[in-house]
mmCIF file of C-alpha atoms in Angstrom:
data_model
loop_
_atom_site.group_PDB
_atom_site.id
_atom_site.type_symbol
_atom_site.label_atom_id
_atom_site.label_comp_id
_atom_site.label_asym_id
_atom_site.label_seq_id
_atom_site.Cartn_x
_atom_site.Cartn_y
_atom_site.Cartn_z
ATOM 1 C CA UNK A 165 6.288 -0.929 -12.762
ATOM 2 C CA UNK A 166 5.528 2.122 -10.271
ATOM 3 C CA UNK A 167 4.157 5.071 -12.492
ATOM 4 C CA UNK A 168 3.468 8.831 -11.371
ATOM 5 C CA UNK A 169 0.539 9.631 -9.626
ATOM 6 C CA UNK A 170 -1.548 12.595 -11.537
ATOM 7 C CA UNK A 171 -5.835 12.898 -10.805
ATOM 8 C CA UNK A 172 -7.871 11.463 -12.810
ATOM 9 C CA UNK A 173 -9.817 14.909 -13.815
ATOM 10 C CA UNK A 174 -9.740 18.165 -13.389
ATOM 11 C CA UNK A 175 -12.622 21.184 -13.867
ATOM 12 C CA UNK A 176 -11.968 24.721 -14.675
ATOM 13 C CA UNK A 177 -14.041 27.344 -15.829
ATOM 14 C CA UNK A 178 -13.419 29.455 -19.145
ATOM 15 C CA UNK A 179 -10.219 31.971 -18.644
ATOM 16 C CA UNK A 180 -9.634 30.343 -14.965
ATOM 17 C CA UNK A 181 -6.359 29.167 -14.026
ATOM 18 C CA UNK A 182 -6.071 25.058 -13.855
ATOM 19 C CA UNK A 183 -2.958 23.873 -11.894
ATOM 20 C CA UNK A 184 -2.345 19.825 -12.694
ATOM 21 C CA UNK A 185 -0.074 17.991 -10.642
ATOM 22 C CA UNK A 186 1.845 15.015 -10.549
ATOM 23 C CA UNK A 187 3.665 12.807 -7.847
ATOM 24 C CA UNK A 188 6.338 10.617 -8.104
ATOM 25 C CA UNK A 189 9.803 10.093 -5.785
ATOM 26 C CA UNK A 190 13.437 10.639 -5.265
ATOM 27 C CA UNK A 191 14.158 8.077 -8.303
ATOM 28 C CA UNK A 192 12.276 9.683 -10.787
ATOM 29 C CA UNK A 193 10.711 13.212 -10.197
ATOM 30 C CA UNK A 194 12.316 14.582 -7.298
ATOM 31 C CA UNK A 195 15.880 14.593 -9.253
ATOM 32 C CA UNK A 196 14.726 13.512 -12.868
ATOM 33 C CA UNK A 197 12.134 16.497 -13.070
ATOM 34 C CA UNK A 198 9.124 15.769 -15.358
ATOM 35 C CA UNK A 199 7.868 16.294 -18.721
ATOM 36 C CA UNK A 200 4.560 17.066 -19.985
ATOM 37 C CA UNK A 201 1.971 16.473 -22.347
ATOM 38 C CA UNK A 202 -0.980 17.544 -24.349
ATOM 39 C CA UNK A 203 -2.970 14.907 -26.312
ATOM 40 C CA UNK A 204 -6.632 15.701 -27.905
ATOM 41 C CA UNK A 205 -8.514 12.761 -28.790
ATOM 42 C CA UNK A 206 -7.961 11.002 -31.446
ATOM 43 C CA UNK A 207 -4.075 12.735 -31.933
ATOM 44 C CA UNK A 208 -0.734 11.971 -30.780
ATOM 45 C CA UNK A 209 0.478 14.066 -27.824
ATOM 46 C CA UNK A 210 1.928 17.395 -28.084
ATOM 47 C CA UNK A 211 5.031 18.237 -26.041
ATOM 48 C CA UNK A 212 4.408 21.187 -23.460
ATOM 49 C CA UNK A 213 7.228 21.254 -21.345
ATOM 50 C CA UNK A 214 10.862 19.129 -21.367
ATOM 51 C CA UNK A 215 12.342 17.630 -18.229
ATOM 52 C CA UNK A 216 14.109 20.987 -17.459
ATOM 53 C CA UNK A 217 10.797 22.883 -17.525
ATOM 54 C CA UNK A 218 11.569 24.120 -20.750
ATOM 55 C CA UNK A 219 8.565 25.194 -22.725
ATOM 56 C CA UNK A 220 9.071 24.833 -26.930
ATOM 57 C CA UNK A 221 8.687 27.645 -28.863
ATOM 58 C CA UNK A 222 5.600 26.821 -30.436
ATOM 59 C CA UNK A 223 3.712 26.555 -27.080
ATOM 60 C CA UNK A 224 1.609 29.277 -25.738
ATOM 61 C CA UNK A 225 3.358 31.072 -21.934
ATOM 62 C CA UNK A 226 -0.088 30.368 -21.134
ATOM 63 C CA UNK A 227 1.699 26.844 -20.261
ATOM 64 C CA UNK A 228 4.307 26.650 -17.011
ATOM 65 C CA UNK A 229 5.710 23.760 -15.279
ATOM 66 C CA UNK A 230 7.537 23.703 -12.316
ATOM 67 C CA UNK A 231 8.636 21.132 -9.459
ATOM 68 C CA UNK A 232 8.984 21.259 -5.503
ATOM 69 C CA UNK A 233 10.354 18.133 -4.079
ATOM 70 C CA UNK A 234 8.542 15.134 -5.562
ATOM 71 C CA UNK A 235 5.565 16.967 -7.266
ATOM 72 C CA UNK A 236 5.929 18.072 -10.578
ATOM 73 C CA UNK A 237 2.837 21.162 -11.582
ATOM 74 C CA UNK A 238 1.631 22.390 -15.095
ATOM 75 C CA UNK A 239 0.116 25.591 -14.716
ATOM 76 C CA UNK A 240 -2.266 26.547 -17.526
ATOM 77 C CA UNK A 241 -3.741 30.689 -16.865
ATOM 78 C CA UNK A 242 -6.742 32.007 -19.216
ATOM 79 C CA UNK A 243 -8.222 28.544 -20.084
ATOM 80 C CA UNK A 244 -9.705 28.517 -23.379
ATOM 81 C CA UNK A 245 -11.549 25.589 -25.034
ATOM 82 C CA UNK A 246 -8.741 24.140 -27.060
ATOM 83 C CA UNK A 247 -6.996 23.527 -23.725
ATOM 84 C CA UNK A 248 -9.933 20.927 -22.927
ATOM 85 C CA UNK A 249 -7.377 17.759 -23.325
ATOM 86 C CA UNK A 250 -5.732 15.039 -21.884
ATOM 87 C CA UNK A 251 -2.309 16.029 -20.134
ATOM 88 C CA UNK A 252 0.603 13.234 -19.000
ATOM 89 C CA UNK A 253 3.590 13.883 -16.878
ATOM 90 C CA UNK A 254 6.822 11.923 -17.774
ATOM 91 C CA UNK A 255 10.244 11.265 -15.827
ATOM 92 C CA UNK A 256 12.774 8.902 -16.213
ATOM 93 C CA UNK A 257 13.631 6.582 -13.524
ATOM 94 C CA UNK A 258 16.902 6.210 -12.424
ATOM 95 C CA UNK A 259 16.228 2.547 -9.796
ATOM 96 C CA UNK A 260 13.889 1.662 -12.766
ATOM 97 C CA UNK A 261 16.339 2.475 -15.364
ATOM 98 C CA UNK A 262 12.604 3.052 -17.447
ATOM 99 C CA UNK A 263 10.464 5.896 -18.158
ATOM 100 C CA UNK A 264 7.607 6.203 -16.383
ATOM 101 C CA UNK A 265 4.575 7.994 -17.310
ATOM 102 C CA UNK A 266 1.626 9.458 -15.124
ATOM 103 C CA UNK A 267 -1.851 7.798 -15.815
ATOM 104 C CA UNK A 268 -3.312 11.195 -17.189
ATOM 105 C CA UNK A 269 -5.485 13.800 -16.398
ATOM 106 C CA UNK A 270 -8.582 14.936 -18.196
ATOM 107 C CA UNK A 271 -9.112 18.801 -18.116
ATOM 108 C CA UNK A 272 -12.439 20.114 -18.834
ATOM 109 C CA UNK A 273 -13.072 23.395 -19.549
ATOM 110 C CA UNK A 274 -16.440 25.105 -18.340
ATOM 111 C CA UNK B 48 9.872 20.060 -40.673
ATOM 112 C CA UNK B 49 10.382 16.805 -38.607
ATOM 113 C CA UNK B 50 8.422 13.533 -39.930
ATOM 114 C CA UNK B 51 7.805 10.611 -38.262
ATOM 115 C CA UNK B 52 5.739 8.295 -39.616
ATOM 116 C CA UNK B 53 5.437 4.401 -38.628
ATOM 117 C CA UNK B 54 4.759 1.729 -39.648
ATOM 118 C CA UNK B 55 3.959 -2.787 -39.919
ATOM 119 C CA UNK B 56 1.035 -2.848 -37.178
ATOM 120 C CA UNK B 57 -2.235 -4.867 -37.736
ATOM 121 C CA UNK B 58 -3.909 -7.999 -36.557
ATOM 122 C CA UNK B 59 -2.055 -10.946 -35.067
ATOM 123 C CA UNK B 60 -2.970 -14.078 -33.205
ATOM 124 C CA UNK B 61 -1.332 -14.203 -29.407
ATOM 125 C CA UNK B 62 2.261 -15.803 -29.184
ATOM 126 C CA UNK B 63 2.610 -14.170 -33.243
ATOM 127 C CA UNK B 64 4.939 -11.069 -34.067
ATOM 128 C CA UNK B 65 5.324 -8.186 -35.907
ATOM 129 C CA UNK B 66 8.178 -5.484 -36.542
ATOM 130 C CA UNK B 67 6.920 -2.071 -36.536
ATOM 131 C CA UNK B 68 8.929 0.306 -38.402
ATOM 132 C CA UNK B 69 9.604 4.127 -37.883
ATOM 133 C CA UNK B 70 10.883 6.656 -41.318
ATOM 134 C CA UNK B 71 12.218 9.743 -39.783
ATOM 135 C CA UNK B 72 12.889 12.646 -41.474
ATOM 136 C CA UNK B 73 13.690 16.757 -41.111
ATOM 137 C CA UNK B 74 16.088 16.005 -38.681
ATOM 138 C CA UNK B 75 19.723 14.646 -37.963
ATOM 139 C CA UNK B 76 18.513 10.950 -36.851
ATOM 140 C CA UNK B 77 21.761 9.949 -35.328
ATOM 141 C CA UNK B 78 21.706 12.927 -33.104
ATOM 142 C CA UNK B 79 18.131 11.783 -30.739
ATOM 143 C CA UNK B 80 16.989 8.806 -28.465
ATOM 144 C CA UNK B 81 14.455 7.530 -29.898
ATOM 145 C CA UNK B 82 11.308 6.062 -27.971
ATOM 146 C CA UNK B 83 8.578 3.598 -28.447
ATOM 147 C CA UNK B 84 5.300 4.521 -26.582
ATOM 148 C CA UNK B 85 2.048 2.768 -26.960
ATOM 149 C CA UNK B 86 -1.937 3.667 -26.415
ATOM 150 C CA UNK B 87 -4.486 0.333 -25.454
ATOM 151 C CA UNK B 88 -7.408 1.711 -26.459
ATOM 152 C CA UNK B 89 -9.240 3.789 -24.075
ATOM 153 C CA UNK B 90 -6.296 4.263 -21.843
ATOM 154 C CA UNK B 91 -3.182 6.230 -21.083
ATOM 155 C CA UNK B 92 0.103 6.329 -22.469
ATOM 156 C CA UNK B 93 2.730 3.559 -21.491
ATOM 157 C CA UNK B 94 6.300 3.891 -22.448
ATOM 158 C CA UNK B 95 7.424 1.132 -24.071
ATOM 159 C CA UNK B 96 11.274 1.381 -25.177
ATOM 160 C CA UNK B 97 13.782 3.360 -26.157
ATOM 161 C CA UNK B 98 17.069 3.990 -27.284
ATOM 162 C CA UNK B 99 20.237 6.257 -27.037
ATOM 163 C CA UNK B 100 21.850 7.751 -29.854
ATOM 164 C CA UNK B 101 24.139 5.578 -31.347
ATOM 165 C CA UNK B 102 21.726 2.210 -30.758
ATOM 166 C CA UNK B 103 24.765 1.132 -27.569
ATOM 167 C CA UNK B 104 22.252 1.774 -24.705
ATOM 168 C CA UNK B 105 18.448 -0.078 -24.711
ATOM 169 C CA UNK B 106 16.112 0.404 -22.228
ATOM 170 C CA UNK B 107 12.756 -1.392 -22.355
ATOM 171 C CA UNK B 108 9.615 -1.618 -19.615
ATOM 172 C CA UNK B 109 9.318 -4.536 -17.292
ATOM 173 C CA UNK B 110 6.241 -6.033 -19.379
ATOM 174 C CA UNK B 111 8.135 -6.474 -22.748
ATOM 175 C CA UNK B 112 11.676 -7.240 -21.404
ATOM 176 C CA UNK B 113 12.744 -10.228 -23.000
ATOM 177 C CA UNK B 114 10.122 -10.195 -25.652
ATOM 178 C CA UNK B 115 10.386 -7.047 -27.637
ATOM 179 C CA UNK B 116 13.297 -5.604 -29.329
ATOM 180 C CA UNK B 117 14.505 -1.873 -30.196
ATOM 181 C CA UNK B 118 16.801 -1.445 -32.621
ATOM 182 C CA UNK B 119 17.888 1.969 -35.432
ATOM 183 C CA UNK B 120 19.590 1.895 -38.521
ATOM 184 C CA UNK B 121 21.209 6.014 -38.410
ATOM 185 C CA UNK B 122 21.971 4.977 -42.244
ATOM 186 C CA UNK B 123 18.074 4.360 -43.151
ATOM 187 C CA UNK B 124 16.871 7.177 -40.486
ATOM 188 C CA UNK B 125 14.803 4.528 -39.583
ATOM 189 C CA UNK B 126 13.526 3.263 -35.824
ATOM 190 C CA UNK B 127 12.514 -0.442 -35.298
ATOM 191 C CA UNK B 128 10.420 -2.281 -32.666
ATOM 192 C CA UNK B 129 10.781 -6.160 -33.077
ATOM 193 C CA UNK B 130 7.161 -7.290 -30.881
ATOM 194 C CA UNK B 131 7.357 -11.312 -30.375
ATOM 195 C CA UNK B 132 5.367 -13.469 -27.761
ATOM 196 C CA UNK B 133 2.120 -10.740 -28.229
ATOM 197 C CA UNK B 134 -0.423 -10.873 -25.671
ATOM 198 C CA UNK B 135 -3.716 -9.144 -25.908
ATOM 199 C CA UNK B 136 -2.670 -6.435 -23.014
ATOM 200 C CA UNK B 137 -0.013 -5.386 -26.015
ATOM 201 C CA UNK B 138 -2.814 -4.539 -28.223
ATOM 202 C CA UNK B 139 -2.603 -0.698 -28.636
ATOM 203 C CA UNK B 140 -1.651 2.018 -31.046
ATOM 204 C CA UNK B 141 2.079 2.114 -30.980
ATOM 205 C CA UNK B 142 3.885 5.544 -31.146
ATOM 206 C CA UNK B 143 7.147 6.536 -31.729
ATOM 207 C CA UNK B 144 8.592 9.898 -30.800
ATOM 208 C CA UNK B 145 11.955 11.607 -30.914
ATOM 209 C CA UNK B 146 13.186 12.959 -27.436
ATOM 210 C CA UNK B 147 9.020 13.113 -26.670
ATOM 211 C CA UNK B 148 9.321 16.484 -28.499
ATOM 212 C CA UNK B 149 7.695 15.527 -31.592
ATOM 213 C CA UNK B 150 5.200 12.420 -32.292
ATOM 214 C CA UNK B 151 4.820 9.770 -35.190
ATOM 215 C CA UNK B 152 0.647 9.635 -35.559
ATOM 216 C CA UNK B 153 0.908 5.809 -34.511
ATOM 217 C CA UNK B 154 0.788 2.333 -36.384
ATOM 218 C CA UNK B 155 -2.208 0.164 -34.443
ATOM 219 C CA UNK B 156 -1.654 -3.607 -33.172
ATOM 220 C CA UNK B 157 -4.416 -5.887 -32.359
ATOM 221 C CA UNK B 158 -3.761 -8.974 -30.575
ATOM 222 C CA UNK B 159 -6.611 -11.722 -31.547
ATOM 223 C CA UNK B 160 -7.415 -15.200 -32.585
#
């Protein structure tokens, strides 16, 4: 079962800007959108941003998502260590009738 | 607040079964789809299962179809995942979440002889 396409890892330095991505296709992403996730080891994951781009109350503006074509983004400005996590994009898959998850990206924090 | 908190993992021998169990609470149950996602150790997050409000519409990933089961009792606020035929790639901790906007902190399975 195709998933989305996110890099392995990403590097940032302290207050930077990090921009994650994630790749999928017409089926999923491209009309679906994409969710995303936070998840510190050892935790569940944390909910950043719904399907719509919607961002829940409890999460900081310092988090935006947003989509152009296929590629689904997370945006995180003024990095600070507690954003040093794992993040997962999520659509659903309309061919697939499944979701389908991204295999994760690690974000380290300088 | 919203709860979630599952249940029935542990150690199995491949081809056994188990029947994890979700208790959901601090929110109208009958009102979410309800997902099953699962963590091999190590690794990334798979989505496993889930199902629409009312239990009429299941939808399950190509590696478990046929062998795994989603199910809800609205009456018991209460989420199932019915896990037959286990294989050792099935071993991982096994989350559920409502609408992926809030998390249960997992039940483990470990698939061993």
């Amino acid at each position: 079962q195709a998933g989305l396409t996110q890099p392995p890892s990403v590097s940032k330095g302290l207050r930077q800007t990090a921009t994650l991505t994630c790749t999928g296709n017409s089926n999923n992403v491209g009309n679906q959108g994409a969710a995303w996730l936070q998840q510190h080891q050892g935790h569940p994951p944390k909910l950043l941003s719904s399907r719509n781009n919607n961002r829940p109350s409890e999460i900081s503006e310092r988090f935006s998502a947003s989509r152009s074509g296929n590629t689904a983004s997370l945006t995180i400005t003024g990095l600070q260590p507690e954003d040093e996590a794992d993040y997962y994009c999520a659509s659903w898959d309309s061919s697939l009738s499944a979701w389908v998850f991204g295999g994760g990206t690690k974000l380290t924090v300088l | 607040e919203v709860q979630l908190v599952e249940s029935g993992g542990g150690l199995v021998q491949p081809g056994g079964s188990l029947r994890l169990s979700c208790a959901a609470s601090g929110f109208t149950f009958g009102d979410y789809e309800m997902h099953w996602v699962r963590q091999a150790p190590g690794k990334g997050l798979e989505w496993v299962a889930c199902i629409t409000q009312d239990g009429s519409a299941k939808y399950y990933v190509a590696s478990v179809k046929g062998r795994f089961t989603i199910s809800r009792d609205n009456t018991k606020n209460s989420l199932y995942l019915q896990t037959n035929s286990l294989r050792a790639d099935d071993a991982a901790v096994y989350y559920c979440a409502k609408d992926f906007d809030s998390w249960g902190q997992g039940t483990p399975v470990t698939v061993s002889s």
